[in-house]
């Protein structure tokens, strides 16, 4: 029996479309509920410091309505820790944040910020929030995540997804596999995400130790044409096939 893999759907992109016009629609909360009905195991969202997409209201309503897991991506700041304490997501994933980036362009550098990350993770754990750090697929970062007592890591798959040449893609995949193995050996739960799409997800989903994928842009983009229900179900089917 293959290990199950959780599908976390990232609804930030629905909020981005709403904020483009500062309208009430499309509502990421409604989108999250449709994702849940279509078989998503988790809803992921990133409350950024500049509030460019997700708003506090989204997070609060999701906490009150979701029946599946809520994964809050957050910067390792005092303000965000306070928000996490108030909302109590099932999991908090520490991510780096730069105002000038289009999206989360790299992983958190845990190696160089060990003390700060350890402190934030400890505080979150005290509130019974499961902890994860979003890091590049790099064995040193994995070891650092273990040293700061993260329960889980999420590996950044952006470079693998962006690679165009087969050799580059194979190289990036091998970095992911090495990081996954190192994390699993240290007893860390392993997720992956960023840039995953219907075309590239199979190779990552086939890595047996990965128990969660967080996918947003590709699912929301496909939903424009086929609807959210179908978009989530299509992704679920690919994950199932990759594990079969
Ligand atoms: N995981 C993390 C930690 C992210 O920051 C993001 C992007 O917001 C994702 C997963 C989803 O990436 P994408 O939208 O490219 O699928």
Coordinates of N, CA and C and ligand atoms in Angstrom, one line a residue:
X1 N 0.9 -1.2 0.0 CA 0.0 0.0 0.0 C 0.9 1.2 0.0
X2 N 0.9 2.1 -1.1 CA 1.7 3.3 -1.1 C 1.3 4.3 0.0
X3 N 2.3 5.1 0.5 CA 1.9 6.1 1.5 C 1.0 7.1 0.9
X4 N 0.0 7.6 1.6 CA -0.9 8.6 1.0 C -0.1 9.9 0.9
X5 N -0.6 10.7 0.0 CA 0.0 12.1 -0.2 C -1.1 13.1 0.0
X6 N -0.9 14.1 0.8 CA -1.9 15.1 1.0 C -1.8 16.2 -0.1
X7 N -2.9 16.6 -0.6 CA -2.9 17.8 -1.5 C -3.4 19.0 -0.8
X8 N -2.4 19.9 -0.6 CA -2.8 21.2 -0.1 C -3.0 22.2 -1.2
X9 N -4.1 22.9 -1.3 CA -4.4 23.8 -2.4 C -4.1 25.2 -1.8
X10 N -3.3 25.9 -2.5 CA -2.9 27.3 -2.1 C -3.9 28.3 -2.8
X11 N -4.7 29.0 -2.0 CA -5.7 29.9 -2.6 C -5.3 31.3 -2.7
X12 N -4.0 31.6 -2.5 CA -3.5 33.0 -2.6 C -3.9 33.6 -3.9
X13 N -3.8 32.8 -5.0 CA -4.0 33.3 -6.3 C -5.4 33.8 -6.6
X14 N -6.4 33.2 -5.8 CA -7.8 33.7 -5.9 C -7.8 35.1 -5.3
X15 N -7.1 35.3 -4.1 CA -7.1 36.6 -3.5 C -6.4 37.6 -4.3
X16 N -5.4 37.2 -5.1 CA -4.6 38.1 -6.0 C -5.6 38.7 -7.0
X17 N -6.5 37.9 -7.6 CA -7.4 38.3 -8.6 C -8.4 39.3 -7.9
X18 N -8.8 39.0 -6.7 CA -9.8 39.9 -6.0 C -9.1 41.3 -5.8
X19 N -7.8 41.2 -5.2 CA -7.2 42.4 -4.9 C -6.8 43.3 -6.1
X20 N -6.8 42.7 -7.2 CA -6.4 43.5 -8.4 C -7.4 44.6 -8.7
X21 N -8.7 44.3 -8.2 CA -9.7 45.3 -8.4 C -10.3 45.8 -7.0
X22 N -9.8 45.2 -5.9 CA -10.3 45.5 -4.6 C -11.8 45.3 -4.5
X23 N -12.3 44.2 -5.2 CA -13.7 43.8 -5.1 C -13.9 42.8 -4.0
X24 N -15.1 42.4 -3.9 CA -15.4 41.3 -2.9 C -15.2 39.9 -3.5
X25 N -15.1 39.9 -4.8 CA -15.0 38.6 -5.5 C -13.7 38.6 -6.4
X26 N -13.2 37.4 -6.7 CA -13.6 36.1 -6.2 C -13.1 35.9 -4.8
X27 N -13.9 35.2 -4.0 CA -13.6 35.1 -2.6 C -12.8 33.8 -2.3
X28 N -11.6 34.0 -1.8 CA -10.7 32.8 -1.5 C -11.3 31.8 -0.5
X29 N -12.2 32.3 0.3 CA -12.9 31.4 1.3 C -13.9 30.5 0.6
X30 N -14.6 31.1 -0.4 CA -15.5 30.2 -1.2 C -14.7 29.2 -2.0
X31 N -13.6 29.7 -2.5 CA -12.8 28.8 -3.3 C -12.2 27.7 -2.5
X32 N -11.8 28.0 -1.3 CA -11.3 26.9 -0.4 C -12.4 25.9 -0.1
X33 N -13.6 26.3 0.1 CA -14.6 25.3 0.4 C -14.9 24.4 -0.8
X34 N -14.9 25.0 -2.0 CA -15.0 24.2 -3.2 C -13.8 23.2 -3.3
X35 N -12.6 23.7 -3.0 CA -11.5 22.8 -3.0 C -11.7 21.6 -2.0
X36 N -12.2 21.9 -0.9 CA -12.4 20.9 0.2 C -13.4 19.9 -0.4
X37 N -14.5 20.4 -1.0 CA -15.5 19.4 -1.5 C -14.9 18.6 -2.6
X38 N -14.0 19.1 -3.3 CA -13.4 18.4 -4.5 C -12.3 17.4 -4.0
X39 N -12.0 17.4 -2.7 CA -11.0 16.4 -2.3 C -9.7 17.0 -1.8
X40 N -9.5 18.3 -1.7 CA -8.3 18.8 -1.1 C -8.2 18.4 0.3
X41 N -7.0 18.1 0.8 CA -6.8 17.6 2.2 C -6.4 18.8 3.1
X42 N -6.0 19.9 2.4 CA -5.5 21.0 3.2 C -5.7 22.3 2.4
X43 N -5.9 23.4 3.0 CA -5.9 24.7 2.4 C -4.6 25.5 2.9
X44 N -3.9 26.0 2.0 CA -2.7 26.7 2.3 C -2.8 28.2 1.9
X45 N -2.4 29.1 2.7 CA -2.4 30.5 2.3 C -1.3 31.3 3.0
X46 N -0.9 32.3 2.4 CA 0.2 33.1 2.9 C -0.3 34.5 3.2
X47 N -0.3 34.9 4.4 CA -0.7 36.2 4.8 C 0.6 37.0 4.8
X48 N 0.8 37.8 3.7 CA 2.1 38.6 3.6 C 2.0 39.9 4.4
X49 N 3.2 40.3 4.8 CA 3.3 41.6 5.5 C 2.6 42.7 4.8
X50 N 2.7 42.8 3.4 CA 2.2 43.9 2.6 C 0.7 43.6 2.3
X51 N 0.2 42.5 2.7 CA -1.3 42.1 2.5 C -1.6 42.3 1.0
X52 N -0.7 41.9 0.1 CA -1.0 42.1 -1.3 C -2.1 41.2 -1.8
X53 N -2.3 40.0 -1.2 CA -3.4 39.1 -1.6 C -4.3 38.7 -0.5
X54 N -3.9 37.8 0.4 CA -4.7 37.3 1.5 C -4.8 38.4 2.5
X55 N -6.1 38.5 3.1 CA -6.3 39.5 4.1 C -6.6 38.7 5.4
X56 N -6.6 39.5 6.6 CA -6.9 38.8 7.9 C -8.3 38.2 7.8
X57 N -9.2 38.9 7.2 CA -10.6 38.4 7.2 C -10.6 37.0 6.5
X58 N -9.8 36.7 5.5 CA -9.8 35.4 4.8 C -9.4 34.3 5.8
X59 N -8.3 34.7 6.5 CA -7.7 33.7 7.5 C -8.7 33.4 8.6
X60 N -9.3 34.4 9.1 CA -10.3 34.2 10.2 C -11.5 33.4 9.7
X61 N -12.0 33.7 8.6 CA -13.2 33.0 8.1 C -12.8 31.5 7.7
X62 N -11.6 31.3 7.2 CA -11.2 30.0 6.9 C -11.1 29.1 8.1
X63 N -10.5 29.7 9.2 CA -10.4 29.0 10.5 C -11.8 28.6 11.0
X64 N -12.8 29.4 10.7 CA -14.1 29.1 11.2 C -14.9 28.2 10.4
X65 N -14.5 28.0 9.1 CA -15.3 27.2 8.2 C -14.7 25.9 7.7
X66 N -13.4 25.9 7.6 CA -12.7 24.7 7.0 C -12.8 23.5 7.9
X67 N -13.0 22.4 7.2 CA -13.0 21.1 8.0 C -11.7 20.4 7.7
X68 N -11.0 20.7 6.6 CA -9.7 20.1 6.4 C -8.6 21.0 7.1
X69 N -7.4 20.6 7.0 CA -6.3 21.3 7.6 C -6.1 22.7 7.0
X70 N -5.7 23.6 7.9 CA -5.3 25.0 7.5 C -3.8 25.2 7.7
X71 N -3.1 25.5 6.6 CA -1.7 25.7 6.7 C -1.4 27.1 6.4
X72 N -0.9 27.8 7.4 CA -0.6 29.3 7.3 C 0.9 29.4 7.0
X73 N 1.2 30.0 5.8 CA 2.5 30.4 5.5 C 2.8 31.7 6.1
X74 N 3.9 31.9 6.8 CA 4.1 33.1 7.5 C 5.6 33.5 7.6
X75 N 5.9 34.8 7.6 CA 7.3 35.2 7.9 C 7.5 35.0 9.4
X76 N 8.8 34.8 9.7 CA 9.2 34.6 11.1 C 9.3 35.9 11.9
X77 N 8.1 36.6 12.0 CA 8.1 37.9 12.7 C 7.2 37.8 13.9
X78 N 7.4 38.8 14.8 CA 6.6 38.8 16.0 C 5.1 39.0 15.7
X79 N 4.8 39.9 14.7 CA 3.5 40.2 14.3 C 2.8 38.9 13.8
X80 N 3.5 38.2 13.0 CA 2.8 37.0 12.4 C 2.7 35.9 13.5
X81 N 3.6 35.8 14.5 CA 3.4 34.8 15.6 C 2.2 35.2 16.3
X82 N 1.9 36.5 16.5 CA 0.7 36.9 17.3 C -0.5 36.5 16.5
X83 N -0.5 36.7 15.2 CA -1.6 36.3 14.4 C -1.9 34.8 14.4
X84 N -0.8 34.0 14.4 CA -0.9 32.6 14.5 C -1.5 32.2 15.8
X85 N -1.1 32.8 16.9 CA -1.7 32.5 18.2 C -3.2 32.8 18.2
X86 N -3.6 33.9 17.6 CA -5.0 34.2 17.6 C -5.8 33.2 16.7
X87 N -5.3 32.9 15.6 CA -6.0 32.1 14.6 C -5.9 30.6 14.8
X88 N -4.7 30.1 15.3 CA -4.5 28.7 15.6 C -4.6 27.9 14.3
X89 N -3.8 28.1 13.3 CA -3.9 27.2 12.1 C -3.4 25.8 12.6
X90 N -3.7 24.8 11.8 CA -3.2 23.4 12.1 C -1.7 23.4 12.0
X91 N -1.2 24.1 11.0 CA 0.2 24.1 10.8 C 0.6 25.5 10.4
X92 N 1.9 25.9 10.7 CA 2.5 27.1 10.3 C 3.7 26.8 9.5
X93 N 3.9 27.3 8.3 CA 5.1 27.1 7.5 C 5.8 28.4 7.5
X94 N 7.1 28.4 8.0 CA 7.8 29.7 7.9 C 8.4 29.8 6.5
X95 N 8.2 31.0 6.0 CA 8.7 31.3 4.6 C 9.5 32.6 4.6
X96 N 10.4 32.8 3.7 CA 11.1 34.1 3.6 C 10.1 35.1 2.9
X97 N 10.3 36.3 3.2 CA 9.4 37.3 2.6 C 10.2 38.5 2.1
X98 N 10.1 38.9 0.8 CA 10.7 40.1 0.3 C 9.7 40.9 -0.4
X99 N 9.6 42.2 -0.1 CA 8.5 43.0 -0.7 C 8.6 43.1 -2.2
X100 N 9.8 43.0 -2.7 CA 9.9 43.2 -4.2 C 9.8 41.9 -5.0
X101 N 9.5 40.8 -4.3 CA 9.4 39.6 -5.1 C 8.0 39.4 -5.6
X102 N 7.9 38.7 -6.8 CA 6.6 38.4 -7.4 C 5.9 37.3 -6.5
X103 N 6.7 36.3 -6.1 CA 6.2 35.2 -5.3 C 7.4 34.8 -4.4
X104 N 7.2 33.7 -3.6 CA 8.3 33.3 -2.7 C 9.4 32.7 -3.5
X105 N 10.4 33.5 -3.8 CA 11.4 33.0 -4.8 C 12.5 32.1 -4.4
X106 N 12.7 32.0 -3.1 CA 13.7 31.0 -2.6 C 13.2 30.5 -1.3
X107 N 13.9 29.5 -0.7 CA 13.6 29.0 0.6 C 14.1 29.9 1.7
X108 N 13.6 29.6 2.9 CA 14.1 30.3 4.1 C 15.6 29.8 4.4
X109 N 16.5 30.8 4.7 CA 17.8 30.4 5.0 C 17.9 30.1 6.5
X110 N 17.6 28.8 6.8 CA 17.6 28.4 8.2 C 19.0 28.4 8.8
X111 N 20.0 28.0 7.9 CA 21.4 27.9 8.3 C 21.9 29.2 9.0
X112 N 21.5 30.4 8.4 CA 22.1 31.6 8.9 C 21.2 32.3 9.9
X113 N 20.0 31.7 10.1 CA 19.1 32.4 11.1 C 18.6 31.4 12.1
X114 N 19.5 30.5 12.5 CA 19.1 29.4 13.4 C 18.4 29.8 14.7
X115 N 19.0 30.8 15.4 CA 18.4 31.2 16.7 C 17.0 31.8 16.6
X116 N 16.9 32.7 15.6 CA 15.6 33.3 15.4 C 14.5 32.3 15.0
X117 N 14.9 31.4 14.1 CA 13.9 30.4 13.6 C 13.5 29.4 14.7
X118 N 14.5 29.0 15.5 CA 14.3 28.1 16.6 C 13.3 28.7 17.6
X119 N 13.5 30.0 17.9 CA 12.7 30.7 18.8 C 11.2 30.8 18.4
X120 N 11.0 31.1 17.1 CA 9.7 31.2 16.5 C 9.0 29.8 16.5
X121 N 9.8 28.8 16.1 CA 9.2 27.5 16.1 C 8.7 27.0 17.5
X122 N 9.6 27.3 18.4 CA 9.2 26.9 19.8 C 8.0 27.6 20.3
X123 N 7.8 28.9 20.0 CA 6.6 29.6 20.4 C 5.4 29.0 19.7
X124 N 5.5 28.7 18.4 CA 4.4 28.1 17.7 C 4.0 26.7 18.3
X125 N 5.0 26.0 18.6 CA 4.8 24.6 19.2 C 4.1 24.8 20.5
X126 N 4.4 25.8 21.3 CA 3.8 26.0 22.6 C 2.3 26.2 22.4
X127 N 1.9 26.7 21.2 CA 0.4 26.9 20.9 C -0.2 25.7 20.2
X128 N 0.6 24.6 20.2 CA 0.1 23.3 19.6 C -0.1 23.5 18.1
X129 N 0.7 24.3 17.5 CA 0.6 24.4 16.0 C 1.8 23.6 15.4
X130 N 1.5 22.7 14.5 CA 2.5 21.9 13.9 C 3.4 22.9 13.1
X131 N 4.7 22.6 13.1 CA 5.7 23.5 12.5 C 6.4 23.0 11.2
X132 N 6.6 23.9 10.3 CA 7.3 23.5 9.1 C 8.1 24.7 8.6
X133 N 9.2 24.4 7.9 CA 10.0 25.5 7.3 C 10.1 25.2 5.8
X134 N 9.9 26.3 5.0 CA 10.0 26.2 3.5 C 11.5 26.5 3.1
X135 N 12.2 25.5 2.7 CA 13.6 25.6 2.4 C 13.9 25.1 1.0
X136 N 15.1 25.6 0.5 CA 15.6 25.0 -0.8 C 15.9 23.6 -0.6
X137 N 15.9 22.8 -1.6 CA 16.2 21.3 -1.5 C 17.7 21.2 -1.4
X138 N 18.2 21.4 -0.2 CA 19.6 21.5 0.1 C 19.9 20.8 1.4
X139 N 20.8 19.8 1.5 CA 20.9 18.9 2.6 C 21.3 19.8 3.9
X140 N 22.2 20.8 3.7 CA 22.6 21.6 4.8 C 21.3 22.3 5.4
X141 N 20.4 22.8 4.6 CA 19.2 23.5 5.1 C 18.3 22.4 5.8
X142 N 18.3 21.2 5.3 CA 17.5 20.2 6.0 C 18.1 19.9 7.4
X143 N 19.4 19.8 7.4 CA 20.0 19.5 8.7 C 19.8 20.7 9.7
X144 N 19.8 21.9 9.2 CA 19.6 23.0 10.0 C 18.1 23.0 10.5
X145 N 17.2 22.6 9.7 CA 15.8 22.6 10.0 C 15.6 21.6 11.2
X146 N 16.3 20.5 11.1 CA 16.2 19.5 12.2 C 16.8 20.0 13.5
X147 N 17.9 20.8 13.3 CA 18.6 21.3 14.5 C 17.7 22.3 15.2
X148 N 16.9 23.1 14.5 CA 16.1 24.1 15.1 C 14.7 23.5 15.5
X149 N 14.6 22.2 15.4 CA 13.4 21.4 15.9 C 12.2 21.6 15.1
X150 N 12.3 21.9 13.8 CA 11.1 21.9 13.0 C 10.5 20.5 12.9
X151 N 9.2 20.4 12.9 CA 8.6 19.0 12.8 C 8.6 18.6 11.3
X152 N 8.6 19.5 10.4 CA 8.5 19.2 9.0 C 9.3 20.2 8.2
X153 N 9.6 19.8 6.9 CA 10.1 20.8 6.0 C 9.3 20.7 4.7
X154 N 9.2 21.9 4.0 CA 8.6 21.9 2.7 C 9.7 22.3 1.8
X155 N 10.0 21.5 0.8 CA 11.1 21.7 -0.2 C 10.6 22.6 -1.3
X156 N 11.4 23.6 -1.7 CA 11.0 24.5 -2.8 C 11.3 23.8 -4.1
X157 N 10.3 23.6 -4.9 CA 10.5 22.9 -6.2 C 10.6 23.8 -7.4
X158 N 10.7 25.1 -7.1 CA 10.7 26.1 -8.2 C 11.8 25.9 -9.2
X159 N 13.0 25.6 -8.8 CA 14.1 25.4 -9.8 C 13.9 24.2 -10.7
X160 N 13.3 23.2 -10.1 CA 13.0 22.0 -10.9 C 11.9 22.3 -11.9
X161 N 10.9 23.0 -11.4 CA 9.8 23.3 -12.3 C 10.2 24.3 -13.5
X162 N 11.2 25.2 -13.2 CA 11.6 26.2 -14.2 C 12.6 25.6 -15.2
X163 N 13.2 24.5 -14.8 CA 14.3 23.9 -15.7 C 13.7 23.5 -17.0
X164 N 14.3 23.9 -18.1 CA 13.8 23.6 -19.4 C 14.5 22.4 -20.0
X165 N 15.9 22.4 -19.8 CA 16.6 21.3 -20.5 C 16.5 20.0 -19.6
X166 N 16.4 18.8 -20.3 CA 16.3 17.6 -19.6 C 17.3 17.4 -18.5
X167 N 18.6 17.7 -18.9 CA 19.7 17.5 -17.9 C 19.6 18.4 -16.7
X168 N 19.1 19.6 -16.9 CA 18.9 20.5 -15.7 C 17.8 20.0 -14.9
X169 N 16.7 19.6 -15.5 CA 15.6 19.0 -14.8 C 16.0 17.8 -13.9
X170 N 16.8 16.9 -14.6 CA 17.2 15.7 -13.8 C 18.1 16.1 -12.7
X171 N 18.9 17.1 -12.9 CA 19.8 17.6 -11.8 C 19.0 18.1 -10.6
X172 N 18.0 19.0 -11.0 CA 17.2 19.6 -9.9 C 16.4 18.5 -9.2
X173 N 15.9 17.5 -9.9 CA 15.1 16.4 -9.3 C 16.0 15.7 -8.3
X174 N 17.3 15.5 -8.7 CA 18.2 14.7 -7.8 C 18.5 15.5 -6.6
X175 N 18.5 16.8 -6.7 CA 18.7 17.6 -5.4 C 17.5 17.5 -4.5
X176 N 16.3 17.4 -5.1 CA 15.1 17.2 -4.3 C 15.1 15.9 -3.6
X177 N 15.5 14.8 -4.4 CA 15.5 13.5 -3.9 C 16.5 13.4 -2.7
X178 N 17.7 14.0 -2.9 CA 18.7 13.9 -1.8 C 18.2 14.6 -0.6
X179 N 17.5 15.8 -0.7 CA 17.0 16.5 0.4 C 15.9 15.7 1.1
X180 N 15.0 15.1 0.3 CA 13.9 14.3 0.8 C 14.4 13.2 1.7
X181 N 15.4 12.5 1.1 CA 16.0 11.3 1.9 C 16.6 11.8 3.2
X182 N 17.4 12.9 3.1 CA 18.0 13.4 4.3 C 17.0 13.8 5.4
X183 N 15.9 14.4 4.9 CA 14.9 14.8 5.9 C 14.2 13.6 6.5
X184 N 13.9 12.7 5.7 CA 13.2 11.5 6.2 C 14.0 10.7 7.2
X185 N 15.3 10.7 6.9 CA 16.3 10.0 7.8 C 16.3 10.6 9.1
X186 N 16.2 11.9 9.1 CA 16.2 12.7 10.4 C 14.8 12.7 11.1
X187 N 13.9 12.0 10.5 CA 12.5 11.9 11.1 C 11.6 13.1 10.9
X188 N 12.0 14.0 9.9 CA 11.2 15.1 9.6 C 10.1 14.7 8.6
X189 N 8.9 15.3 8.7 CA 7.9 15.1 7.7 C 8.3 15.9 6.5
X190 N 8.0 15.5 5.3 CA 8.5 16.2 4.1 C 7.3 16.5 3.1
X191 N 7.2 17.8 2.9 CA 6.3 18.3 1.8 C 7.1 19.0 0.7
X192 N 6.5 19.3 -0.4 CA 7.1 20.0 -1.5 C 6.1 20.9 -2.1
X193 N 6.7 21.9 -2.8 CA 5.7 22.8 -3.5 C 6.5 24.0 -4.1
X194 N 5.8 24.7 -5.0 CA 6.1 25.9 -5.7 C 6.4 25.5 -7.2
X195 N 5.5 26.0 -8.0 CA 5.6 25.8 -9.5 C 5.1 24.5 -10.0
X196 N 4.6 23.7 -9.1 CA 4.1 22.4 -9.5 C 2.9 22.5 -10.4
X197 N 2.8 21.7 -11.5 CA 1.7 21.8 -12.4 C 1.3 20.4 -12.9
X198 N 0.3 20.4 -13.7 CA -0.2 19.1 -14.2 C 0.8 18.4 -15.0
X199 N 1.7 19.2 -15.6 CA 2.8 18.6 -16.5 C 4.0 18.1 -15.7
X200 N 4.3 18.7 -14.6 CA 5.6 18.3 -13.9 C 5.4 17.6 -12.6
X201 N 4.1 17.5 -12.1 CA 4.0 17.0 -10.7 C 4.3 15.5 -10.5
X202 N 4.2 14.7 -11.6 CA 4.3 13.3 -11.4 C 5.7 12.9 -10.8
X203 N 6.8 13.5 -11.3 CA 8.1 13.1 -10.8 C 8.3 13.4 -9.3
X204 N 7.7 14.5 -8.9 CA 7.8 14.8 -7.5 C 6.9 14.0 -6.6
X205 N 5.7 13.8 -7.1 CA 4.7 13.0 -6.3 C 5.1 11.6 -6.2
X206 N 6.0 11.1 -7.1 CA 6.4 9.7 -7.1 C 7.5 9.4 -6.0
X207 N 8.0 10.5 -5.4 CA 9.0 10.3 -4.3 C 8.3 9.9 -3.0
X208 N 8.5 8.6 -2.7 CA 7.7 8.0 -1.7 C 7.6 8.7 -0.3
X209 N 8.7 9.3 0.1 CA 8.8 9.9 1.4 C 8.0 11.2 1.5
X210 N 7.7 11.8 0.4 CA 6.9 13.1 0.4 C 5.5 12.8 0.8
X211 N 5.0 13.4 1.8 CA 3.6 13.1 2.2 C 2.6 14.3 2.0
X212 N 3.1 15.4 1.4 CA 2.2 16.5 1.1 C 2.8 17.4 0.0
X213 N 1.9 17.8 -0.9 CA 2.3 18.8 -1.9 C 1.4 20.0 -1.7
X214 N 1.9 21.2 -1.8 CA 1.1 22.4 -1.8 C 1.2 23.1 -3.2
X215 N 0.0 23.2 -3.8 CA -0.1 23.6 -5.2 C -1.2 24.7 -5.3
X216 N -0.8 25.8 -6.0 CA -1.8 26.9 -6.1 C -2.0 27.4 -7.5
X217 N -0.9 28.0 -8.1 CA -1.1 28.7 -9.4 C -1.7 27.8 -10.5
X218 N -1.1 26.6 -10.6 CA -1.6 25.8 -11.7 C -3.0 25.4 -11.6
X219 N -3.4 25.1 -10.3 CA -4.8 24.7 -10.1 C -5.8 25.8 -10.3
X220 N -5.5 27.0 -9.8 CA -6.3 28.2 -10.0 C -6.4 28.6 -11.4
X221 N -5.3 28.5 -12.1 CA -5.3 28.8 -13.6 C -6.1 27.9 -14.4
X222 N -6.0 26.6 -14.1 CA -6.9 25.6 -14.8 C -8.3 25.8 -14.5
X223 N -8.6 26.2 -13.2 CA -10.0 26.4 -12.8 C -10.7 27.4 -13.7
X224 N -10.0 28.4 -14.2 CA -10.6 29.4 -15.1 C -11.3 28.7 -16.3
X225 N -10.7 27.6 -16.7 CA -11.3 26.9 -17.9 C -12.2 25.8 -17.6
X226 N -11.9 25.0 -16.6 CA -12.7 23.8 -16.3 C -13.4 23.8 -15.0
X227 N -13.2 24.9 -14.2 CA -13.9 25.0 -12.9 C -12.9 24.4 -11.8
X228 N -13.2 24.9 -10.6 CA -12.2 24.5 -9.5 C -12.4 23.1 -9.1
X229 N -13.6 22.6 -9.1 CA -13.9 21.2 -8.8 C -13.1 20.2 -9.7
X230 N -13.2 20.4 -10.9 CA -12.5 19.6 -11.9 C -11.0 19.8 -11.8
X231 N -10.6 21.0 -11.6 CA -9.1 21.3 -11.5 C -8.5 20.5 -10.3
X232 N -9.2 20.5 -9.2 CA -8.7 19.8 -8.0 C -8.7 18.3 -8.2
X233 N -9.8 17.9 -8.8 CA -10.0 16.4 -9.0 C -8.9 15.9 -10.0
X234 N -8.6 16.7 -11.0 CA -7.6 16.3 -12.0 C -6.2 16.2 -11.3
X235 N -5.9 17.1 -10.4 CA -4.6 17.1 -9.7 C -4.6 15.9 -8.8
X236 N -5.7 15.6 -8.1 CA -5.7 14.5 -7.2 C -5.5 13.2 -7.9
X237 N -6.1 13.1 -9.1 CA -5.9 11.9 -9.9 C -4.5 11.7 -10.3
X238 N -3.8 12.8 -10.6 CA -2.3 12.7 -11.0 C -1.5 12.2 -9.8
X239 N -1.9 12.7 -8.6 CA -1.1 12.3 -7.4 C -1.3 10.8 -7.1
X240 N -2.6 10.4 -7.3 CA -2.9 8.9 -7.1 C -2.1 8.1 -8.0
X241 N -2.1 8.5 -9.3 CA -1.4 7.7 -10.3 C 0.1 7.6 -10.1
X242 N 0.6 8.7 -9.6 CA 2.1 8.8 -9.4 C 2.5 7.8 -8.2
X243 N 1.5 7.6 -7.3 CA 1.8 6.7 -6.2 C 1.5 5.3 -6.4
X244 N 0.8 5.0 -7.5 CA 0.2 3.6 -7.7 C 1.4 2.7 -8.0
Ligands
LIG1 N1 4.3 26.3 -1.0 C1 4.8 27.5 -0.6 C2 5.6 27.6 0.7 C3 4.6 28.7 -1.3 O1 5.0 29.9 -0.9 C4 3.8 28.6 -2.5 C5 3.5 29.8 -3.3 O2 2.8 30.8 -2.6 C6 3.3 27.4 -2.9 C7 3.6 26.2 -2.1 C8 2.5 27.2 -4.1 O3 3.2 27.5 -5.2 P1 2.4 27.6 -6.6 O4 1.4 28.7 -6.5 O5 3.5 28.0 -7.6 O6 1.8 26.3 -6.9

